[in-house]
Protein backbone atom coordinates (compact mmCIF):
# COMPACT_ATOMS: atom_id res chain seq x y z
CA UNK A 1 0.00 0.00 0.00
CA UNK A 2 1.43 3.36 -0.95
CA UNK A 3 0.72 6.55 1.00
CA UNK A 4 1.24 10.03 -0.39
CA UNK A 5 2.55 12.16 2.50
CA UNK A 6 2.01 15.89 1.87
CA UNK A 7 3.66 17.95 4.61
CA UNK A 8 6.01 20.92 4.28
CA UNK A 9 7.67 20.52 7.71
CA UNK A 10 10.56 18.15 6.83
CA UNK A 11 11.00 16.67 10.30
CA UNK A 12 7.34 15.85 10.70
CA UNK A 13 7.23 14.45 7.16
CA UNK A 14 10.20 12.19 7.93
CA UNK A 15 8.64 11.02 11.18
CA UNK A 16 5.41 10.15 9.36
CA UNK A 17 7.26 8.33 6.59
CA UNK A 18 9.34 6.39 9.16
CA UNK A 19 6.27 5.24 11.06
CA UNK A 20 4.49 4.29 7.85
CA UNK A 21 7.54 2.30 6.69
CA UNK A 22 7.61 0.48 10.01
CA UNK A 23 3.96 -0.43 9.55
CA UNK A 24 4.79 -1.89 6.12
CA UNK A 25 3.58 0.97 3.91
CA UNK A 26 5.61 2.56 1.15
CA UNK A 27 5.52 6.32 0.68
CA UNK A 28 5.67 9.17 -1.79
CA UNK A 29 6.59 12.52 -0.24
CA UNK A 30 5.55 16.04 -1.20
CA UNK A 31 6.55 19.27 0.55
CA UNK A 32 4.40 21.69 -1.46
CA UNK A 33 1.10 21.89 -3.32
CA UNK A 34 2.95 21.74 -6.65
CA UNK A 35 4.85 18.59 -5.64
CA UNK A 36 1.63 17.07 -4.34
CA UNK A 37 -0.07 17.65 -7.70
CA UNK A 38 2.93 16.16 -9.50
CA UNK A 39 2.77 13.05 -7.30
CA UNK A 40 -0.97 12.60 -7.81
CA UNK A 41 -0.46 12.84 -11.57
CA UNK A 42 2.49 10.43 -11.64
CA UNK A 43 2.31 7.87 -8.87
CA UNK A 44 -0.57 5.53 -8.08
CA UNK A 45 -1.30 5.77 -4.33
CA UNK A 46 -3.76 4.14 -1.94
CA UNK A 47 -4.21 6.97 0.56
CA UNK A 48 -3.24 10.62 1.05
CA UNK A 49 -2.11 12.43 4.21
CA UNK A 50 -2.68 16.12 3.51
CA UNK A 51 -1.28 19.06 5.45
CA UNK A 52 -3.52 22.12 5.02
CA UNK A 53 -0.94 24.92 5.28
CA UNK A 54 1.49 24.49 2.38
CA UNK A 55 4.04 27.12 1.28
CA UNK A 56 2.55 27.54 -2.20
CA UNK A 57 -1.13 26.98 -1.54
CA UNK A 58 -3.91 25.60 0.58
CA UNK A 59 -4.32 21.87 1.11
CA UNK A 60 -8.06 22.47 1.12
CA UNK A 61 -7.98 23.79 -2.47
CA UNK A 62 -6.03 20.70 -3.55
CA UNK A 63 -8.58 18.50 -1.82
CA UNK A 64 -11.52 20.23 -3.51
CA UNK A 65 -9.82 20.08 -6.92
CA UNK A 66 -9.00 16.37 -6.57
CA UNK A 67 -12.52 15.46 -5.47
CA UNK A 68 -13.91 17.52 -8.39
CA UNK A 69 -11.64 15.54 -10.72
CA UNK A 70 -12.82 12.21 -9.37
CA UNK A 71 -9.85 11.34 -7.12
CA UNK A 72 -11.59 9.00 -4.70
CA UNK A 73 -8.67 7.86 -2.51
CA UNK A 74 -9.09 8.17 1.24
CA UNK A 75 -7.66 11.53 2.34
CA UNK A 76 -6.72 12.34 5.92
CA UNK A 77 -6.12 16.00 6.77
CA UNK A 78 -3.23 16.98 9.07
CA UNK A 79 -3.32 20.47 10.46
CA UNK A 80 -2.51 22.72 13.37
CA UNK A 81 -5.92 24.41 12.94
CA UNK A 82 -8.07 22.95 15.67
CA UNK A 83 -11.15 25.16 15.20
CA UNK A 84 -14.31 23.11 14.60
CA UNK A 85 -15.17 25.26 11.57
CA UNK A 86 -11.93 24.20 9.89
CA UNK A 87 -12.76 20.56 10.61
CA UNK A 88 -16.23 20.97 9.12
CA UNK A 89 -14.93 22.62 5.95
CA UNK A 90 -12.25 19.91 5.60
CA UNK A 91 -14.78 17.12 5.92
CA UNK A 92 -17.25 18.90 3.64
CA UNK A 93 -14.52 19.31 1.03
CA UNK A 94 -14.24 15.52 0.95
CA UNK A 95 -11.69 14.52 3.60
CA UNK A 96 -12.24 11.12 5.21
CA UNK A 97 -10.64 12.00 8.51
CA UNK A 98 -9.06 14.93 10.30
CA UNK A 99 -6.12 14.95 12.73
CA UNK A 100 -4.92 18.01 14.59
CA UNK A 101 -1.27 18.62 15.37
CA UNK A 102 0.50 17.70 17.53
CA UNK A 103 -0.37 14.02 17.19
CA UNK A 104 1.40 10.75 17.89
CA UNK A 105 2.55 9.09 14.68
CA UNK A 106 1.12 5.82 16.09
CA UNK A 107 -2.34 7.41 16.07
CA UNK A 108 -1.82 8.54 12.49
CA UNK A 109 -0.84 5.03 11.39
CA UNK A 110 -3.90 3.60 13.15
CA UNK A 111 -6.11 6.11 11.34
CA UNK A 112 -4.48 5.24 8.00
CA UNK A 113 -5.26 1.56 8.59
CA UNK A 114 -8.83 2.36 9.67
CA UNK A 115 -9.43 4.48 6.56
CA UNK A 116 -8.12 1.69 4.33
CA UNK A 117 -10.35 -0.85 6.10
CA UNK A 118 -13.38 1.34 5.38
CA UNK A 119 -12.40 1.48 1.70
CA UNK A 120 -12.28 -2.30 1.61
CA UNK A 121 -15.67 -2.39 3.36
CA UNK A 122 -14.47 -4.45 6.27
CA UNK A 123 -14.83 -3.86 9.99
CA UNK A 124 -11.83 -6.01 10.77
CA UNK A 125 -8.79 -6.47 8.64
CA UNK A 126 -8.74 -10.26 8.55
CA UNK A 127 -9.92 -12.21 5.49
CA UNK A 128 -10.59 -15.90 5.08
CA UNK A 129 -10.00 -17.41 1.68
CA UNK A 130 -10.66 -20.80 0.13
CA UNK A 131 -8.34 -23.71 1.05
CA UNK A 132 -7.98 -22.56 4.65
CA UNK A 133 -5.91 -19.45 3.95
CA UNK A 134 -6.36 -16.55 6.37
CA UNK A 135 -4.68 -13.17 5.97
CA UNK A 136 -4.63 -10.55 8.70
CA UNK A 137 -3.78 -7.42 6.72
CA UNK A 138 -3.46 -5.30 9.83
CA UNK A 139 -1.21 -7.60 11.88
CA UNK A 140 0.56 -8.62 8.64
CA UNK A 141 0.27 -12.36 9.31
CA UNK A 142 -0.79 -15.29 7.11
CA UNK A 143 -2.04 -18.75 8.05
CA UNK A 144 -2.68 -21.85 5.96
CA UNK A 145 -5.00 -24.26 7.79
CA UNK A 146 -4.07 -22.60 11.09
CA UNK A 147 -0.34 -22.97 10.42
CA UNK A 148 1.39 -19.61 10.20
CA UNK A 149 3.59 -18.80 7.21
CA UNK A 150 6.70 -16.79 7.86
CA UNK A 151 6.93 -14.03 5.24
CA UNK A 152 9.35 -11.13 4.82
CA UNK A 153 7.92 -7.63 4.79
CA UNK A 154 8.26 -7.42 1.00
CA UNK A 155 6.65 -10.82 0.48
CA UNK A 156 3.74 -9.79 2.69
CA UNK A 157 3.32 -6.48 0.86
CA UNK A 158 3.13 -8.28 -2.47
CA UNK A 159 0.72 -10.91 -1.18
CA UNK A 160 -1.46 -8.25 0.37
CA UNK A 161 -1.57 -6.26 -2.89
CA UNK A 162 -2.74 -9.36 -4.76
CA UNK A 163 -5.14 -10.62 -2.09
CA UNK A 164 -6.89 -7.25 -1.77
CA UNK A 165 -8.47 -7.91 -5.15
CA UNK A 166 -8.83 -11.69 -5.48
CA UNK A 167 -9.44 -12.84 -9.05
CA UNK A 168 -8.31 -9.62 -10.73
CA UNK A 169 -5.16 -9.48 -12.78
CA UNK A 170 -2.51 -7.06 -11.53
CA UNK A 171 0.18 -5.99 -13.97
CA UNK A 172 3.81 -6.10 -12.90
CA UNK A 173 4.16 -2.33 -13.27
CA UNK A 174 1.03 -1.69 -11.18
CA UNK A 175 2.29 -4.03 -8.46
CA UNK A 176 5.73 -2.42 -8.47
CA UNK A 177 4.14 1.01 -8.14
CA UNK A 178 2.44 -0.09 -4.93
CA UNK A 179 5.47 -1.90 -3.51
CA UNK A 180 8.12 0.80 -3.69
CA UNK A 181 8.63 4.35 -2.50
CA UNK A 182 8.50 6.85 -5.36
CA UNK A 183 12.26 7.32 -5.57
CA UNK A 184 13.27 3.66 -5.24
CA UNK A 185 14.68 1.70 -8.15
CA UNK A 186 12.34 -1.03 -9.23
CA UNK A 187 13.04 -4.06 -11.32
CA UNK A 188 10.49 -6.54 -12.59
CA UNK A 189 12.99 -9.36 -11.95
CA UNK A 190 12.72 -8.61 -8.25
CA UNK A 191 8.96 -8.99 -8.49
CA UNK A 192 9.36 -12.37 -10.20
CA UNK A 193 11.73 -13.52 -7.48
CA UNK A 194 9.27 -12.42 -4.80
CA UNK A 195 6.39 -14.24 -6.50
CA UNK A 196 8.58 -17.35 -6.74
CA UNK A 197 9.44 -17.21 -3.05
CA UNK A 198 5.81 -16.73 -2.05
CA UNK A 199 4.72 -19.67 -4.21
CA UNK A 200 7.37 -21.87 -2.62
CA UNK A 201 6.24 -20.98 0.88
CA UNK A 202 2.61 -21.75 0.06
CA UNK A 203 3.51 -24.90 -1.87
CA UNK A 204 5.31 -26.26 1.19
CA UNK A 205 2.00 -26.41 3.07
CA UNK A 206 -0.75 -26.65 0.42
CA UNK A 207 -1.12 -28.11 -3.09
CA UNK A 208 -3.49 -25.46 -4.48
CA UNK A 209 -2.23 -22.59 -6.65
CA UNK A 210 -2.39 -19.30 -4.79
CA UNK A 211 -0.73 -16.92 -7.26
CA UNK A 212 -1.39 -17.46 -10.96
CA UNK A 213 0.71 -16.02 -13.75
CA UNK A 214 -1.47 -14.47 -16.43
CA UNK A 215 0.71 -14.61 -19.50
CA UNK A 216 1.63 -11.18 -20.84
CA UNK A 217 -0.51 -9.44 -18.23
CA UNK A 218 0.70 -10.07 -14.71
CA UNK A 219 -0.43 -12.00 -11.67
CA UNK A 220 -3.70 -12.96 -10.05
CA UNK A 221 -4.57 -14.13 -6.55
CA UNK A 222 -6.42 -17.36 -7.32
CA UNK A 223 -8.23 -18.09 -4.06
CA UNK A 224 -11.78 -16.92 -3.54
CA UNK A 225 -12.87 -15.04 -0.45
CA UNK A 226 -14.90 -17.14 1.94
CA UNK A 227 -18.17 -15.60 3.08
CA UNK A 228 -18.15 -14.89 6.81
CA1 LIG B 1 2.29 23.13 7.03
Tab-separated table of C-alpha atoms and ligand atoms in Angstrom:
chain	number	residue	atom	x	y	z
A	1	UNK	CA	0.000	0.000	0.000
A	2	UNK	CA	1.431	3.363	-0.947
A	3	UNK	CA	0.722	6.550	1.000
A	4	UNK	CA	1.240	10.034	-0.387
A	5	UNK	CA	2.554	12.163	2.503
A	6	UNK	CA	2.011	15.885	1.866
A	7	UNK	CA	3.658	17.947	4.609
A	8	UNK	CA	6.012	20.917	4.285
A	9	UNK	CA	7.674	20.521	7.705
A	10	UNK	CA	10.561	18.148	6.834
A	11	UNK	CA	11.004	16.668	10.302
A	12	UNK	CA	7.335	15.854	10.702
A	13	UNK	CA	7.227	14.447	7.164
A	14	UNK	CA	10.199	12.192	7.926
A	15	UNK	CA	8.641	11.016	11.184
A	16	UNK	CA	5.406	10.152	9.359
A	17	UNK	CA	7.262	8.328	6.586
A	18	UNK	CA	9.343	6.392	9.156
A	19	UNK	CA	6.268	5.235	11.062
A	20	UNK	CA	4.491	4.287	7.849
A	21	UNK	CA	7.540	2.301	6.691
A	22	UNK	CA	7.615	0.476	10.013
A	23	UNK	CA	3.960	-0.430	9.546
A	24	UNK	CA	4.792	-1.895	6.115
A	25	UNK	CA	3.582	0.969	3.906
A	26	UNK	CA	5.606	2.560	1.152
A	27	UNK	CA	5.516	6.318	0.678
A	28	UNK	CA	5.666	9.169	-1.786
A	29	UNK	CA	6.591	12.518	-0.239
A	30	UNK	CA	5.555	16.038	-1.196
A	31	UNK	CA	6.545	19.271	0.546
A	32	UNK	CA	4.400	21.690	-1.455
A	33	UNK	CA	1.100	21.889	-3.317
A	34	UNK	CA	2.950	21.737	-6.652
A	35	UNK	CA	4.849	18.594	-5.637
A	36	UNK	CA	1.626	17.066	-4.345
A	37	UNK	CA	-0.069	17.655	-7.695
A	38	UNK	CA	2.935	16.160	-9.499
A	39	UNK	CA	2.773	13.050	-7.302
A	40	UNK	CA	-0.967	12.598	-7.812
A	41	UNK	CA	-0.460	12.840	-11.571
A	42	UNK	CA	2.486	10.432	-11.642
A	43	UNK	CA	2.310	7.869	-8.866
A	44	UNK	CA	-0.571	5.532	-8.076
A	45	UNK	CA	-1.297	5.768	-4.331
A	46	UNK	CA	-3.759	4.144	-1.942
A	47	UNK	CA	-4.214	6.972	0.562
A	48	UNK	CA	-3.239	10.622	1.055
A	49	UNK	CA	-2.107	12.432	4.206
A	50	UNK	CA	-2.684	16.120	3.510
A	51	UNK	CA	-1.278	19.064	5.454
A	52	UNK	CA	-3.515	22.122	5.020
A	53	UNK	CA	-0.940	24.916	5.282
A	54	UNK	CA	1.493	24.493	2.385
A	55	UNK	CA	4.044	27.122	1.285
A	56	UNK	CA	2.551	27.542	-2.200
A	57	UNK	CA	-1.135	26.983	-1.545
A	58	UNK	CA	-3.912	25.595	0.579
A	59	UNK	CA	-4.318	21.874	1.109
A	60	UNK	CA	-8.055	22.467	1.120
A	61	UNK	CA	-7.975	23.789	-2.473
A	62	UNK	CA	-6.034	20.705	-3.549
A	63	UNK	CA	-8.580	18.495	-1.816
A	64	UNK	CA	-11.520	20.233	-3.511
A	65	UNK	CA	-9.824	20.085	-6.916
A	66	UNK	CA	-8.999	16.374	-6.567
A	67	UNK	CA	-12.525	15.460	-5.471
A	68	UNK	CA	-13.905	17.519	-8.394
A	69	UNK	CA	-11.641	15.541	-10.720
A	70	UNK	CA	-12.824	12.208	-9.367
A	71	UNK	CA	-9.851	11.340	-7.115
A	72	UNK	CA	-11.590	8.995	-4.702
A	73	UNK	CA	-8.673	7.861	-2.513
A	74	UNK	CA	-9.091	8.169	1.237
A	75	UNK	CA	-7.657	11.533	2.336
A	76	UNK	CA	-6.721	12.343	5.925
A	77	UNK	CA	-6.122	15.997	6.766
A	78	UNK	CA	-3.234	16.976	9.068
A	79	UNK	CA	-3.323	20.467	10.463
A	80	UNK	CA	-2.512	22.721	13.371
A	81	UNK	CA	-5.918	24.409	12.943
A	82	UNK	CA	-8.071	22.948	15.668
A	83	UNK	CA	-11.152	25.157	15.198
A	84	UNK	CA	-14.307	23.110	14.601
A	85	UNK	CA	-15.173	25.262	11.573
A	86	UNK	CA	-11.926	24.197	9.888
A	87	UNK	CA	-12.758	20.564	10.607
A	88	UNK	CA	-16.228	20.975	9.116
A	89	UNK	CA	-14.925	22.624	5.947
A	90	UNK	CA	-12.249	19.910	5.599
A	91	UNK	CA	-14.781	17.125	5.921
A	92	UNK	CA	-17.249	18.896	3.638
A	93	UNK	CA	-14.517	19.309	1.032
A	94	UNK	CA	-14.244	15.523	0.948
A	95	UNK	CA	-11.694	14.518	3.604
A	96	UNK	CA	-12.241	11.120	5.214
A	97	UNK	CA	-10.645	12.003	8.514
A	98	UNK	CA	-9.057	14.925	10.305
A	99	UNK	CA	-6.124	14.952	12.732
A	100	UNK	CA	-4.922	18.012	14.587
A	101	UNK	CA	-1.265	18.623	15.366
A	102	UNK	CA	0.504	17.703	17.530
A	103	UNK	CA	-0.372	14.016	17.186
A	104	UNK	CA	1.396	10.745	17.887
A	105	UNK	CA	2.551	9.088	14.682
A	106	UNK	CA	1.121	5.816	16.089
A	107	UNK	CA	-2.336	7.414	16.066
A	108	UNK	CA	-1.817	8.535	12.491
A	109	UNK	CA	-0.835	5.030	11.387
A	110	UNK	CA	-3.898	3.600	13.155
A	111	UNK	CA	-6.112	6.107	11.338
A	112	UNK	CA	-4.483	5.242	8.004
A	113	UNK	CA	-5.259	1.562	8.590
A	114	UNK	CA	-8.830	2.357	9.674
A	115	UNK	CA	-9.433	4.481	6.563
A	116	UNK	CA	-8.118	1.686	4.326
A	117	UNK	CA	-10.354	-0.855	6.103
A	118	UNK	CA	-13.377	1.343	5.382
A	119	UNK	CA	-12.403	1.481	1.700
A	120	UNK	CA	-12.281	-2.300	1.612
A	121	UNK	CA	-15.667	-2.387	3.359
A	122	UNK	CA	-14.469	-4.454	6.268
A	123	UNK	CA	-14.835	-3.862	9.986
A	124	UNK	CA	-11.827	-6.010	10.771
A	125	UNK	CA	-8.789	-6.472	8.642
A	126	UNK	CA	-8.742	-10.262	8.549
A	127	UNK	CA	-9.917	-12.207	5.488
A	128	UNK	CA	-10.590	-15.902	5.085
A	129	UNK	CA	-9.998	-17.408	1.682
A	130	UNK	CA	-10.660	-20.803	0.125
A	131	UNK	CA	-8.342	-23.714	1.048
A	132	UNK	CA	-7.982	-22.560	4.646
A	133	UNK	CA	-5.913	-19.454	3.947
A	134	UNK	CA	-6.362	-16.548	6.370
A	135	UNK	CA	-4.678	-13.169	5.966
A	136	UNK	CA	-4.627	-10.549	8.704
A	137	UNK	CA	-3.775	-7.417	6.718
A	138	UNK	CA	-3.456	-5.301	9.828
A	139	UNK	CA	-1.212	-7.599	11.878
A	140	UNK	CA	0.561	-8.615	8.636
A	141	UNK	CA	0.270	-12.357	9.308
A	142	UNK	CA	-0.794	-15.294	7.109
A	143	UNK	CA	-2.041	-18.749	8.047
A	144	UNK	CA	-2.682	-21.850	5.964
A	145	UNK	CA	-4.995	-24.263	7.787
A	146	UNK	CA	-4.066	-22.599	11.088
A	147	UNK	CA	-0.338	-22.969	10.417
A	148	UNK	CA	1.394	-19.614	10.199
A	149	UNK	CA	3.594	-18.802	7.210
A	150	UNK	CA	6.701	-16.789	7.860
A	151	UNK	CA	6.931	-14.026	5.239
A	152	UNK	CA	9.346	-11.132	4.824
A	153	UNK	CA	7.920	-7.635	4.790
A	154	UNK	CA	8.259	-7.423	1.005
A	155	UNK	CA	6.647	-10.815	0.485
A	156	UNK	CA	3.738	-9.794	2.694
A	157	UNK	CA	3.320	-6.478	0.858
A	158	UNK	CA	3.133	-8.282	-2.472
A	159	UNK	CA	0.717	-10.909	-1.180
A	160	UNK	CA	-1.463	-8.249	0.373
A	161	UNK	CA	-1.575	-6.262	-2.893
A	162	UNK	CA	-2.745	-9.360	-4.765
A	163	UNK	CA	-5.138	-10.623	-2.089
A	164	UNK	CA	-6.890	-7.245	-1.767
A	165	UNK	CA	-8.465	-7.909	-5.154
A	166	UNK	CA	-8.834	-11.690	-5.481
A	167	UNK	CA	-9.436	-12.842	-9.046
A	168	UNK	CA	-8.310	-9.624	-10.726
A	169	UNK	CA	-5.163	-9.481	-12.784
A	170	UNK	CA	-2.514	-7.059	-11.529
A	171	UNK	CA	0.177	-5.994	-13.966
A	172	UNK	CA	3.806	-6.097	-12.899
A	173	UNK	CA	4.155	-2.330	-13.266
A	174	UNK	CA	1.033	-1.690	-11.182
A	175	UNK	CA	2.286	-4.035	-8.458
A	176	UNK	CA	5.734	-2.418	-8.469
A	177	UNK	CA	4.142	1.014	-8.141
A	178	UNK	CA	2.438	-0.087	-4.931
A	179	UNK	CA	5.465	-1.899	-3.515
A	180	UNK	CA	8.115	0.802	-3.690
A	181	UNK	CA	8.631	4.349	-2.503
A	182	UNK	CA	8.496	6.848	-5.360
A	183	UNK	CA	12.257	7.320	-5.574
A	184	UNK	CA	13.268	3.658	-5.239
A	185	UNK	CA	14.678	1.697	-8.153
A	186	UNK	CA	12.343	-1.031	-9.234
A	187	UNK	CA	13.037	-4.056	-11.317
A	188	UNK	CA	10.488	-6.536	-12.592
A	189	UNK	CA	12.990	-9.363	-11.950
A	190	UNK	CA	12.717	-8.614	-8.246
A	191	UNK	CA	8.960	-8.994	-8.488
A	192	UNK	CA	9.361	-12.371	-10.203
A	193	UNK	CA	11.734	-13.524	-7.476
A	194	UNK	CA	9.266	-12.424	-4.800
A	195	UNK	CA	6.388	-14.240	-6.503
A	196	UNK	CA	8.579	-17.354	-6.744
A	197	UNK	CA	9.441	-17.208	-3.049
A	198	UNK	CA	5.806	-16.727	-2.047
A	199	UNK	CA	4.722	-19.668	-4.207
A	200	UNK	CA	7.374	-21.867	-2.619
A	201	UNK	CA	6.238	-20.977	0.876
A	202	UNK	CA	2.607	-21.745	0.063
A	203	UNK	CA	3.514	-24.903	-1.870
A	204	UNK	CA	5.309	-26.259	1.189
A	205	UNK	CA	1.996	-26.407	3.071
A	206	UNK	CA	-0.753	-26.652	0.415
A	207	UNK	CA	-1.123	-28.114	-3.093
A	208	UNK	CA	-3.485	-25.455	-4.480
A	209	UNK	CA	-2.228	-22.590	-6.650
A	210	UNK	CA	-2.385	-19.301	-4.791
A	211	UNK	CA	-0.732	-16.916	-7.262
A	212	UNK	CA	-1.391	-17.460	-10.960
A	213	UNK	CA	0.709	-16.017	-13.752
A	214	UNK	CA	-1.471	-14.466	-16.429
A	215	UNK	CA	0.711	-14.611	-19.505
A	216	UNK	CA	1.630	-11.185	-20.839
A	217	UNK	CA	-0.507	-9.442	-18.230
A	218	UNK	CA	0.696	-10.073	-14.713
A	219	UNK	CA	-0.427	-12.002	-11.669
A	220	UNK	CA	-3.698	-12.960	-10.049
A	221	UNK	CA	-4.568	-14.132	-6.545
A	222	UNK	CA	-6.415	-17.357	-7.317
A	223	UNK	CA	-8.225	-18.094	-4.060
A	224	UNK	CA	-11.781	-16.924	-3.541
A	225	UNK	CA	-12.869	-15.042	-0.447
A	226	UNK	CA	-14.903	-17.136	1.944
A	227	UNK	CA	-18.170	-15.601	3.079
A	228	UNK	CA	-18.148	-14.892	6.807
B	1	LIG	CA1	2.286	23.128	7.026
